[in-house]
PDB file of C-alpha atoms in Angstrom:
ATOM      1  CA  GLY S   1      -0.059   0.174   0.271  1.00  0.00           C
ATOM      2  CA  ALA S   2       0.752   3.534  -0.082  1.00  0.00           C
ATOM      3  CA  VAL S   3       3.757   4.617   2.391  1.00  0.00           C
ATOM      4  CA  VAL S   4       4.177   7.773   3.890  1.00  0.00           C
ATOM      5  CA  SER S   5       7.945   8.410   5.663  1.00  0.00           C
ATOM      6  CA  GLN S   6       8.367  10.923   8.078  1.00  0.00           C
ATOM      7  CA  HIS S   7      11.662  12.076  10.095  1.00  0.00           C
ATOM      8  CA  PRO S   8      12.874  12.277  12.552  1.00  0.00           C
ATOM      9  CA  SER S   9      10.628  10.033  14.526  1.00  0.00           C
ATOM     10  CA  ARG S  10      11.758  12.081  17.868  1.00  0.00           C
ATOM     11  CA  VAL S  11      13.779  15.375  18.550  1.00  0.00           C
ATOM     12  CA  ILE S  12      14.580  17.499  21.373  1.00  0.00           C
ATOM     13  CA  CYS S  13      15.368  21.107  21.061  1.00  0.00           C
ATOM     14  CA  LYS S  14      16.187  24.114  23.259  1.00  0.00           C
ATOM     15  CA  SER S  15      13.472  27.043  23.273  1.00  0.00           C
ATOM     16  CA  GLY S  16      14.317  29.548  20.592  1.00  0.00           C
ATOM     17  CA  THR S  17      15.359  27.261  18.199  1.00  0.00           C
ATOM     18  CA  SER S  18      14.135  25.901  14.944  1.00  0.00           C
ATOM     19  CA  VAL S  19      13.090  22.236  13.865  1.00  0.00           C
ATOM     20  CA  LYS S  20      12.480  20.899  10.613  1.00  0.00           C
ATOM     21  CA  ILE S  21      10.373  17.663  10.377  1.00  0.00           C
ATOM     22  CA  GLU S  22      10.297  16.059   6.576  1.00  0.00           C
ATOM     23  CA  CYS S  23       7.227  13.922   5.382  1.00  0.00           C
ATOM     24  CA  ARG S  24       7.879  11.740   2.240  1.00  0.00           C
ATOM     25  CA  SER S  25       5.328   9.564  -0.031  1.00  0.00           C
ATOM     26  CA  LEU S  26       7.551   6.879  -0.898  1.00  0.00           C
ATOM     27  CA  ASP S  27       5.785   4.975  -3.870  1.00  0.00           C
ATOM     28  CA  PHE S  28       3.133   7.546  -4.851  1.00  0.00           C
ATOM     29  CA  GLN S  29       3.303  11.293  -5.877  1.00  0.00           C
ATOM     30  CA  ALA S  30       1.444  13.602  -3.445  1.00  0.00           C
ATOM     31  CA  THR S  31       0.236  17.281  -5.175  1.00  0.00           C
ATOM     32  CA  THR S  32      -1.240  17.715  -1.592  1.00  0.00           C
ATOM     33  CA  MET S  33      -0.218  16.749   1.818  1.00  0.00           C
ATOM     34  CA  PHE S  34      -1.416  17.382   5.485  1.00  0.00           C
ATOM     35  CA  TRP S  35       0.148  18.416   8.879  1.00  0.00           C
ATOM     36  CA  TYR S  36      -1.752  17.438  11.849  1.00  0.00           C
ATOM     37  CA  ARG S  37      -0.832  18.201  15.582  1.00  0.00           C
ATOM     38  CA  GLN S  38      -1.800  15.748  18.212  1.00  0.00           C
ATOM     39  CA  PHE S  39      -1.676  16.463  22.022  1.00  0.00           C
ATOM     40  CA  PRO S  40      -1.772  14.022  24.674  1.00  0.00           C
ATOM     41  CA  LYS S  41      -5.281  12.233  24.783  1.00  0.00           C
ATOM     42  CA  GLN S  42      -6.458  14.526  22.195  1.00  0.00           C
ATOM     43  CA  SER S  43      -7.393  14.067  18.545  1.00  0.00           C
ATOM     44  CA  LEU S  44      -5.578  15.019  15.566  1.00  0.00           C
ATOM     45  CA  MET S  45      -5.985  18.459  14.689  1.00  0.00           C
ATOM     46  CA  LEU S  46      -5.406  19.677  10.936  1.00  0.00           C
ATOM     47  CA  MET S  47      -2.776  22.652  10.907  1.00  0.00           C
ATOM     48  CA  ALA S  48      -2.429  23.127   7.262  1.00  0.00           C
ATOM     49  CA  THR S  49      -2.699  21.879   3.935  1.00  0.00           C
ATOM     50  CA  SER S  50       0.634  21.671   2.000  1.00  0.00           C
ATOM     51  CA  ASN S  51       0.516  22.150  -1.654  1.00  0.00           C
ATOM     52  CA  GLU S  52       3.101  21.292  -4.322  1.00  0.00           C
ATOM     53  CA  GLY S  53       4.347  24.394  -5.987  1.00  0.00           C
ATOM     54  CA  SER S  54       2.108  26.775  -4.123  1.00  0.00           C
ATOM     55  CA  LYS S  55       1.400  28.481  -0.699  1.00  0.00           C
ATOM     56  CA  ALA S  56       0.287  26.227   2.059  1.00  0.00           C
ATOM     57  CA  THR S  57      -3.118  26.998   3.649  1.00  0.00           C
ATOM     58  CA  TYR S  58      -3.251  27.231   7.218  1.00  0.00           C
ATOM     59  CA  GLU S  59      -6.296  26.255   9.555  1.00  0.00           C
ATOM     60  CA  GLN S  60      -7.563  29.196  11.841  1.00  0.00           C
ATOM     61  CA  GLY S  61      -5.516  29.587  14.634  1.00  0.00           C
ATOM     62  CA  VAL S  62      -2.557  28.328  13.276  1.00  0.00           C
ATOM     63  CA  GLU S  63       0.579  30.911  12.985  1.00  0.00           C
ATOM     64  CA  LYS S  64       1.953  30.797   9.407  1.00  0.00           C
ATOM     65  CA  ASP S  65       4.983  32.494  10.221  1.00  0.00           C
ATOM     66  CA  LYS S  66       5.536  30.040  13.090  1.00  0.00           C
ATOM     67  CA  PHE S  67       5.196  26.641  11.052  1.00  0.00           C
ATOM     68  CA  LEU S  68       6.840  27.255   7.898  1.00  0.00           C
ATOM     69  CA  ILE S  69       5.350  24.464   5.133  1.00  0.00           C
ATOM     70  CA  ASN S  70       7.688  23.669   2.141  1.00  0.00           C
ATOM     71  CA  HIS S  71       6.171  21.485  -0.443  1.00  0.00           C
ATOM     72  CA  ALA S  72       9.044  21.478  -3.032  1.00  0.00           C
ATOM     73  CA  SER S  73       8.475  18.387  -4.974  1.00  0.00           C
ATOM     74  CA  LEU S  74       5.747  15.836  -5.315  1.00  0.00           C
ATOM     75  CA  THR S  75       7.197  13.563  -2.814  1.00  0.00           C
ATOM     76  CA  LEU S  76       8.383  16.006  -0.169  1.00  0.00           C
ATOM     77  CA  SER S  77       6.967  18.272   2.465  1.00  0.00           C
ATOM     78  CA  THR S  78       8.436  19.771   5.335  1.00  0.00           C
ATOM     79  CA  LEU S  79       7.271  21.433   8.149  1.00  0.00           C
ATOM     80  CA  THR S  80       9.685  23.986  10.338  1.00  0.00           C
ATOM     81  CA  VAL S  81       8.695  25.186  13.944  1.00  0.00           C
ATOM     82  CA  THR S  82      10.409  28.102  14.013  1.00  0.00           C
ATOM     83  CA  SER S  83      11.525  29.832  17.392  1.00  0.00           C
ATOM     84  CA  ALA S  84      10.185  26.811  19.299  1.00  0.00           C
ATOM     85  CA  HIS S  85       8.658  27.259  22.608  1.00  0.00           C
ATOM     86  CA  PRO S  86       7.403  24.670  25.367  1.00  0.00           C
ATOM     87  CA  GLU S  87       4.061  25.075  24.385  1.00  0.00           C
ATOM     88  CA  ASP S  88       4.965  23.856  20.761  1.00  0.00           C
ATOM     89  CA  SER S  89       5.745  20.671  22.249  1.00  0.00           C
ATOM     90  CA  SER S  90       3.465  18.035  20.642  1.00  0.00           C
ATOM     91  CA  PHE S  91       2.864  14.974  18.145  1.00  0.00           C
ATOM     92  CA  TYR S  92       3.035  16.325  14.371  1.00  0.00           C
ATOM     93  CA  ILE S  93       1.854  13.622  12.127  1.00  0.00           C
ATOM     94  CA  CYS S  94       1.985  14.354   8.260  1.00  0.00           C
ATOM     95  CA  SER S  95      -0.343  12.808   5.899  1.00  0.00           C
ATOM     96  CA  ALA S  96      -1.146  12.183   1.980  1.00  0.00           C
ATOM     97  CA  ARG S  97      -3.371  10.579  -0.170  1.00  0.00           C
ATOM     98  CA  ASP S  98      -2.838   8.345  -3.028  1.00  0.00           C
ATOM     99  CA  ILE S  99      -5.408   8.823  -5.296  1.00  0.00           C
ATOM    100  CA  ALA S 100      -5.039   5.865  -7.353  1.00  0.00           C
ATOM    101  CA  ARG S 101      -5.376   3.643  -4.412  1.00  0.00           C
ATOM    102  CA  GLY S 102      -8.953   5.234  -3.426  1.00  0.00           C
ATOM    103  CA  TYR S 103      -9.771   7.788  -0.774  1.00  0.00           C
ATOM    104  CA  GLY S 104      -7.870   6.576   2.118  1.00  0.00           C
ATOM    105  CA  TYR S 105      -5.353   8.800   3.301  1.00  0.00           C
ATOM    106  CA  THR S 106      -1.943   7.600   4.593  1.00  0.00           C
ATOM    107  CA  PHE S 107      -0.343   8.843   7.782  1.00  0.00           C
ATOM    108  CA  GLY S 108       3.383   8.954   8.503  1.00  0.00           C
ATOM    109  CA  SER S 109       4.806   7.625  11.966  1.00  0.00           C
ATOM    110  CA  GLY S 110       4.585  11.010  13.458  1.00  0.00           C
ATOM    111  CA  THR S 111       7.480  13.166  15.204  1.00  0.00           C
ATOM    112  CA  ARG S 112       7.633  13.879  18.954  1.00  0.00           C
ATOM    113  CA  LEU S 113       8.514  17.156  19.539  1.00  0.00           C
ATOM    114  CA  THR S 114      10.066  18.204  22.854  1.00  0.00           C
ATOM    115  CA  VAL S 115      11.024  21.819  23.689  1.00  0.00           C
ATOM    116  CA  VAL S 116      13.327  22.417  26.530  1.00  0.00           C
TER     117      VAL S 116
ATOM    118  CA  GLN A   1     -22.284  20.620  19.748  1.00  0.00           C
ATOM    119  CA  LYS A   2     -19.031  19.344  18.404  1.00  0.00           C
ATOM    120  CA  GLU A   3     -18.624  18.588  15.043  1.00  0.00           C
ATOM    121  CA  VAL A   4     -17.726  14.799  16.161  1.00  0.00           C
ATOM    122  CA  GLU A   5     -18.621  13.259  19.020  1.00  0.00           C
ATOM    123  CA  GLN A   6     -16.764   9.890  20.367  1.00  0.00           C
ATOM    124  CA  ASP A   7     -16.508   8.261  23.731  1.00  0.00           C
ATOM    125  CA  PRO A   8     -12.768   8.467  24.699  1.00  0.00           C
ATOM    126  CA  GLY A   9     -13.039   5.174  26.986  1.00  0.00           C
ATOM    127  CA  PRO A  10     -11.195   3.333  28.085  1.00  0.00           C
ATOM    128  CA  LEU A  11     -13.264   0.318  26.956  1.00  0.00           C
ATOM    129  CA  SER A  12     -12.111  -2.929  28.337  1.00  0.00           C
ATOM    130  CA  VAL A  13     -13.535  -6.532  26.919  1.00  0.00           C
ATOM    131  CA  PRO A  14     -12.483 -10.073  27.145  1.00  0.00           C
ATOM    132  CA  GLU A  15     -10.419 -11.656  24.087  1.00  0.00           C
ATOM    133  CA  GLY A  16     -13.171 -13.024  21.698  1.00  0.00           C
ATOM    134  CA  ALA A  17     -15.678 -10.594  22.181  1.00  0.00           C
ATOM    135  CA  ILE A  18     -17.103  -8.197  19.595  1.00  0.00           C
ATOM    136  CA  VAL A  19     -16.592  -4.757  20.202  1.00  0.00           C
ATOM    137  CA  SER A  20     -18.555  -2.073  18.820  1.00  0.00           C
ATOM    138  CA  LEU A  21     -17.081   1.564  18.619  1.00  0.00           C
ATOM    139  CA  ASN A  22     -19.013   4.543  17.594  1.00  0.00           C
ATOM    140  CA  CYS A  23     -19.127   8.314  16.679  1.00  0.00           C
ATOM    141  CA  THR A  24     -21.678  10.859  15.918  1.00  0.00           C
ATOM    142  CA  TYR A  25     -21.027  13.751  13.690  1.00  0.00           C
ATOM    143  CA  SER A  26     -23.008  16.830  12.761  1.00  0.00           C
ATOM    144  CA  ASN A  27     -21.578  18.326   9.511  1.00  0.00           C
ATOM    145  CA  SER A  28     -23.724  17.403   6.732  1.00  0.00           C
ATOM    146  CA  ALA A  29     -20.687  18.120   4.165  1.00  0.00           C
ATOM    147  CA  PHE A  30     -18.802  14.861   5.390  1.00  0.00           C
ATOM    148  CA  GLN A  31     -19.042  12.386   2.445  1.00  0.00           C
ATOM    149  CA  TYR A  32     -16.175  10.184   3.509  1.00  0.00           C
ATOM    150  CA  PHE A  33     -15.727   7.987   6.519  1.00  0.00           C
ATOM    151  CA  MET A  34     -13.008   6.375   7.867  1.00  0.00           C
ATOM    152  CA  TRP A  35     -11.645   4.243  10.836  1.00  0.00           C
ATOM    153  CA  TYR A  36      -8.103   4.602  11.803  1.00  0.00           C
ATOM    154  CA  ARG A  37      -6.288   2.322  14.666  1.00  0.00           C
ATOM    155  CA  GLN A  38      -3.605   4.306  16.523  1.00  0.00           C
ATOM    156  CA  TYR A  39      -0.964   2.703  18.623  1.00  0.00           C
ATOM    157  CA  SER A  40       0.591   4.549  21.352  1.00  0.00           C
ATOM    158  CA  ARG A  41       3.190   7.127  19.957  1.00  0.00           C
ATOM    159  CA  LYS A  42       2.637   5.919  16.368  1.00  0.00           C
ATOM    160  CA  GLY A  43       0.543   7.643  13.106  1.00  0.00           C
ATOM    161  CA  PRO A  44      -2.776   6.479  12.444  1.00  0.00           C
ATOM    162  CA  GLU A  45      -3.078   3.179  10.392  1.00  0.00           C
ATOM    163  CA  LEU A  46      -6.365   3.137   7.969  1.00  0.00           C
ATOM    164  CA  LEU A  47      -8.710   0.325   8.904  1.00  0.00           C
ATOM    165  CA  MET A  48     -11.856   1.230   6.767  1.00  0.00           C
ATOM    166  CA  TYR A  49     -13.019   3.731   4.580  1.00  0.00           C
ATOM    167  CA  THR A  50     -16.599   3.984   2.764  1.00  0.00           C
ATOM    168  CA  TYR A  51     -18.597   6.787   1.263  1.00  0.00           C
ATOM    169  CA  SER A  52     -21.942   5.472   1.245  1.00  0.00           C
ATOM    170  CA  SER A  53     -24.532   4.348   3.974  1.00  0.00           C
ATOM    171  CA  GLY A  54     -24.742   0.439   4.796  1.00  0.00           C
ATOM    172  CA  ASN A  55     -21.831  -1.824   6.050  1.00  0.00           C
ATOM    173  CA  LYS A  56     -18.445  -2.660   4.722  1.00  0.00           C
ATOM    174  CA  GLU A  57     -16.978  -5.488   5.690  1.00  0.00           C
ATOM    175  CA  ASP A  58     -13.033  -6.409   5.663  1.00  0.00           C
ATOM    176  CA  GLY A  59     -11.686  -9.680   7.382  1.00  0.00           C
ATOM    177  CA  ARG A  60     -12.967  -9.171  11.170  1.00  0.00           C
ATOM    178  CA  PHE A  61     -13.715  -5.601  10.714  1.00  0.00           C
ATOM    179  CA  THR A  62     -17.068  -4.395   9.870  1.00  0.00           C
ATOM    180  CA  ALA A  63     -17.832  -0.367   9.634  1.00  0.00           C
ATOM    181  CA  GLN A  64     -21.426   0.673   9.266  1.00  0.00           C
ATOM    182  CA  VAL A  65     -22.742   4.131   8.289  1.00  0.00           C
ATOM    183  CA  ASP A  66     -26.162   5.685   8.838  1.00  0.00           C
ATOM    184  CA  LYS A  67     -26.171   9.076   7.197  1.00  0.00           C
ATOM    185  CA  SER A  68     -29.628  10.067   7.999  1.00  0.00           C
ATOM    186  CA  SER A  69     -28.720   9.443  12.006  1.00  0.00           C
ATOM    187  CA  LYS A  70     -25.325  10.851  11.181  1.00  0.00           C
ATOM    188  CA  TYR A  71     -23.703   7.891  13.304  1.00  0.00           C
ATOM    189  CA  ILE A  72     -20.970   5.605  12.249  1.00  0.00           C
ATOM    190  CA  SER A  73     -20.023   2.601  13.918  1.00  0.00           C
ATOM    191  CA  LEU A  74     -16.886  -0.091  13.552  1.00  0.00           C
ATOM    192  CA  PHE A  75     -17.300  -3.549  15.108  1.00  0.00           C
ATOM    193  CA  ILE A  76     -14.336  -5.887  15.617  1.00  0.00           C
ATOM    194  CA  ARG A  77     -15.352  -9.495  15.853  1.00  0.00           C
ATOM    195  CA  ASP A  78     -12.886 -12.031  17.630  1.00  0.00           C
ATOM    196  CA  SER A  79     -11.140  -9.392  19.360  1.00  0.00           C
ATOM    197  CA  GLN A  80      -7.299  -9.875  19.995  1.00  0.00           C
ATOM    198  CA  PRO A  81      -5.111  -8.626  22.867  1.00  0.00           C
ATOM    199  CA  SER A  82      -3.084  -6.969  19.692  1.00  0.00           C
ATOM    200  CA  ASP A  83      -6.372  -5.010  18.506  1.00  0.00           C
ATOM    201  CA  SER A  84      -5.652  -2.993  21.909  1.00  0.00           C
ATOM    202  CA  ALA A  85      -4.862   0.397  20.564  1.00  0.00           C
ATOM    203  CA  THR A  86      -6.893   3.840  20.286  1.00  0.00           C
ATOM    204  CA  TYR A  87      -9.417   3.912  17.355  1.00  0.00           C
ATOM    205  CA  LEU A  88     -10.150   7.188  15.811  1.00  0.00           C
ATOM    206  CA  CYS A  89     -13.235   7.836  13.628  1.00  0.00           C
ATOM    207  CA  ALA A  90     -12.161  10.467  10.652  1.00  0.00           C
ATOM    208  CA  PHE A  91     -14.588  12.406   8.262  1.00  0.00           C
ATOM    209  CA  GLY A  92     -13.556  13.994   4.670  1.00  0.00           C
ATOM    210  CA  SER A  93     -15.651  16.275   2.486  1.00  0.00           C
ATOM    211  CA  GLY A  94     -15.093  17.290  -1.004  1.00  0.00           C
ATOM    212  CA  GLY A  95     -12.612  15.191  -3.500  1.00  0.00           C
ATOM    213  CA  GLY A  96      -9.664  14.698  -1.306  1.00  0.00           C
ATOM    214  CA  ALA A  97      -8.153  18.207  -1.339  1.00  0.00           C
ATOM    215  CA  ASP A  98      -9.328  18.644   2.157  1.00  0.00           C
ATOM    216  CA  GLY A  99      -7.793  17.454   5.417  1.00  0.00           C
ATOM    217  CA  LEU A 100      -9.932  14.985   7.793  1.00  0.00           C
ATOM    218  CA  THR A 101     -11.826  15.746  10.785  1.00  0.00           C
ATOM    219  CA  PHE A 102     -11.073  13.337  13.379  1.00  0.00           C
ATOM    220  CA  GLY A 103     -12.845  12.094  16.407  1.00  0.00           C
ATOM    221  CA  LYS A 104     -10.685  11.987  20.056  1.00  0.00           C
ATOM    222  CA  GLY A 105     -10.448   8.218  19.772  1.00  0.00           C
ATOM    223  CA  THR A 106     -11.753   5.618  21.951  1.00  0.00           C
ATOM    224  CA  HIS A 107      -9.187   3.842  23.793  1.00  0.00           C
ATOM    225  CA  LEU A 108      -9.605  -0.117  23.705  1.00  0.00           C
ATOM    226  CA  ILE A 109      -8.454  -2.719  25.779  1.00  0.00           C
ATOM    227  CA  ILE A 110      -8.594  -6.661  24.715  1.00  0.00           C
ATOM    228  CA  GLN A 111      -8.019  -8.392  28.028  1.00  0.00           C
ATOM    229  CA  PRO A 112      -6.318 -11.879  27.392  1.00  0.00           C
TER     230      PRO A 112
END
């Protein structure tokens, strides 16, 4: 089936630094990828929609200058958390859909970010 | 009223039992209905998806959708300890260019 690879799986960074998370579709091309955030015991919340070759679309309440998204190719989207603070500590998950395989969205394995 | 309601549990059942997981939703724009399984600290894994009312079966899993009542269910037969996980219902609208709306997830525990 469709595979989405996400790296790193875990990262610890100091407050004020930036962290980049990569999301790759390994066996299909994805013009659109999605970034979610999940706090402990909470649901996945859509943060933004990443569009290949154009600007990302952010959900209400998500700071676009803080969460920079780049979708430079049909198989790679990156999320950069800039000037990270402890409240940004969360589980970040990307997703993409292989249209040829139907409607179901495939998710990456997630990145656990801890800001200290 | 929240867009999606899902009982967080935990739901604990003995091995071999039939498990019933449910979600209600309020957004009439939802056209696609999915169930994901998530193990701790992992990304969600797609179990079932459907876009019409009725039942869809895949192995031990049956997804049921009632659009008139805005209610979806997932049934797991012959439950196994390895089925212990968090089960998330998810909803999509449009042609796949939009992200999904998730329930909070139900934490399921299958007792050996």
